[in-house]
Coordinates of C-alpha atoms in Angstrom, one line a residue:
X220 CA 67.9 120.7 94.5
X221 CA 70.5 123.5 95.1
X222 CA 74.2 123.0 95.4
X223 CA 75.3 124.4 98.7
X224 CA 78.0 127.1 99.0
X225 CA 80.0 126.8 102.2
X226 CA 80.8 130.2 103.8
X227 CA 83.0 131.3 106.7
X228 CA 82.8 135.0 107.8
X229 CA 84.8 136.8 110.4
X230 CA 83.5 140.3 111.5
X231 CA 85.9 142.9 112.9
X232 CA 84.8 145.8 115.0
X233 CA 84.3 147.0 118.6
X234 CA 83.7 144.3 121.2
X235 CA 80.2 145.7 121.8
X236 CA 79.3 145.6 118.2
X237 CA 80.7 142.2 117.7
X238 CA 78.5 141.0 120.6
X239 CA 75.4 142.5 118.8
X240 CA 76.4 140.5 115.7
X241 CA 76.8 137.4 117.7
X242 CA 73.3 137.8 119.1
X243 CA 72.0 138.4 115.6
X244 CA 73.5 135.1 114.3
X245 CA 72.5 133.2 117.3
X246 CA 68.9 134.4 116.9
X247 CA 69.0 133.5 113.2
X248 CA 70.3 130.0 114.0
X249 CA 67.5 129.5 116.5
X250 CA 64.9 130.7 114.1
X251 CA 66.3 128.4 111.4
X252 CA 65.9 125.4 113.8
X253 CA 62.4 126.4 114.7
X254 CA 61.2 127.3 111.2
X255 CA 63.3 124.9 109.2
X256 CA 64.1 127.5 106.6
X257 CA 66.9 129.9 105.7
X258 CA 67.2 133.2 107.6
X259 CA 68.0 136.9 106.9
X260 CA 68.3 139.7 109.5
X261 CA 65.1 141.6 110.0
X262 CA 66.7 144.8 108.6
X263 CA 67.4 143.2 105.2
X264 CA 64.7 143.1 102.6
X265 CA 63.4 139.7 101.9
X266 CA 63.4 138.4 98.3
X267 CA 66.9 139.0 97.1
X268 CA 68.1 135.6 98.2
X269 CA 71.3 135.2 100.3
X270 CA 69.6 133.3 103.0
X271 CA 71.7 131.8 105.8
X272 CA 71.3 128.0 106.3
X273 CA 73.1 125.7 108.8
X274 CA 74.5 128.6 110.8
X275 CA 77.2 127.6 113.2
X276 CA 79.2 129.9 115.4
X277 CA 82.7 128.4 115.7
X278 CA 84.2 131.2 117.7
X279 CA 83.4 134.8 118.7
X280 CA 82.6 136.6 115.5
X281 CA 83.5 133.6 113.3
X282 CA 80.5 132.0 111.6
X283 CA 80.2 129.1 109.3
X284 CA 77.0 128.6 107.3
X285 CA 75.7 127.6 103.9
X286 CA 73.9 129.5 101.1
X287 CA 72.3 128.2 97.9
X288 CA 74.5 128.1 94.9
X289 CA 76.8 131.1 95.6
X290 CA 78.0 133.3 98.5
X291 CA 75.8 136.0 100.0
X292 CA 78.4 138.7 100.0
X293 CA 75.9 141.5 99.4
X294 CA 73.9 140.4 102.5
X295 CA 77.1 140.4 104.6
X296 CA 77.9 143.8 103.3
X297 CA 74.5 145.1 104.3
X298 CA 75.1 143.6 107.8
X299 CA 78.5 145.2 108.0
X300 CA 77.2 148.6 106.9
X301 CA 74.3 148.3 109.4
X302 CA 76.7 147.6 112.3
X303 CA 79.6 149.7 110.9
X304 CA 82.1 146.8 110.9
X305 CA 84.4 145.0 108.5
X306 CA 84.5 141.4 107.5
X307 CA 86.4 138.7 105.7
X308 CA 84.3 136.0 104.0
X309 CA 85.8 132.7 102.5
X310 CA 83.5 130.7 100.3
X311 CA 83.4 127.6 98.2
X312 CA 80.9 125.8 96.0
X313 CA 83.0 123.4 94.0
X314 CA 80.3 121.9 91.9
X315 CA 80.2 125.2 90.0
X316 CA 83.9 126.0 90.6
X317 CA 83.2 128.8 93.1
X318 CA 86.1 129.5 95.4
X319 CA 87.1 132.8 96.8
X320 CA 87.5 135.5 99.4
X321 CA 85.5 138.7 99.9
X322 CA 86.9 141.5 102.2
X323 CA 84.9 144.5 103.3
X324 CA 87.2 147.1 105.0
X325 CA 86.9 150.8 105.2
X326 CA 83.6 150.6 103.3
X327 CA 85.3 149.0 100.3
X328 CA 84.4 145.5 99.1
X329 CA 87.0 143.4 97.4
X330 CA 85.8 140.0 96.1
X331 CA 88.5 137.8 94.5
X332 CA 87.7 134.3 93.3
X333 CA 89.2 131.6 91.2
X334 CA 87.7 131.2 87.7
X335 CA 87.5 128.3 85.3
X336 CA 91.0 129.1 83.9
X337 CA 92.4 128.7 87.4
X338 CA 90.8 125.3 87.8
X339 CA 92.3 124.2 84.5
X340 CA 95.8 124.8 85.7
X341 CA 96.1 121.4 87.3
X342 CA 94.9 117.9 86.7
X343 CA 94.4 114.7 88.6
X344 CA 96.8 111.9 87.8
X345 CA 94.6 108.8 88.2
X346 CA 97.5 106.4 88.1
X347 CA 99.3 108.0 91.0
X348 CA 96.2 109.3 92.8
X349 CA 97.6 112.8 93.1
X350 CA 96.9 116.3 91.7
X351 CA 99.7 117.6 89.4
X352 CA 100.3 121.3 89.4
X353 CA 103.4 123.2 88.3
X354 CA 105.6 120.1 88.2
X355 CA 104.6 119.0 91.7
X356 CA 102.2 116.5 93.1
X357 CA 99.6 117.3 95.7
X358 CA 97.4 115.0 97.7
X359 CA 94.6 117.5 97.9
X360 CA 93.3 119.9 95.3
X361 CA 92.4 122.2 98.1
X362 CA 96.1 123.0 98.6
X363 CA 96.3 124.1 95.0
X364 CA 93.2 126.3 95.3
X365 CA 94.8 128.0 98.3
X366 CA 98.0 128.7 96.3
X367 CA 96.0 130.0 93.3
X368 CA 93.8 132.2 95.4
X369 CA 96.7 133.6 97.5
X370 CA 98.4 134.6 94.2
X371 CA 95.3 136.3 92.9
X372 CA 94.9 138.3 96.1
X373 CA 98.6 139.3 96.1
X374 CA 98.4 140.2 92.4
X375 CA 95.3 142.3 93.0
X376 CA 96.8 144.3 95.8
X377 CA 100.2 144.7 94.2
X378 CA 98.3 146.5 91.3
X379 CA 96.7 149.0 93.5
X380 CA 98.6 152.3 94.2
X381 CA 97.7 155.0 96.6
X382 CA 98.4 158.6 95.4
X383 CA 97.3 161.6 97.4
X384 CA 95.1 159.3 99.7
X385 CA 93.2 158.0 96.6
X386 CA 93.3 154.5 95.3
X387 CA 94.5 154.3 91.7
X388 CA 94.2 151.0 89.8

């Protein structure tokens, strides 16, 4: 039985294009209900995985769904390229320590996630019932993950320089 990866994706583009994407996800959600299996858009080749399960539209162009084991960032990138839009995807599958954010903007994909080293930076204090991280206690480990991911994202972008309209790392 697979472990489920929770995903949230927000698409950014023209209102007309976002409406087309809303229709695509609504159609996939309906097909999933009827067929009781994961879905892919018709224009994406079947067989590479990345199927959408439990699709839920929480707001215009904001979708929550599940994938098996890991995020389906490549499928989202194909959708974004098909519709010429950008997206931000947040994902988590904590059984395998998967927690991150993928951003596709200006045809550039950036995927930043925590690794095992990050998950080892804190510990659970059983006596107190709190997580201990950097000399502070937290009720939820989720708060720590957010701090660690935010730092990784900031560090990533602070290391990128633009020179003569070209990205230099």
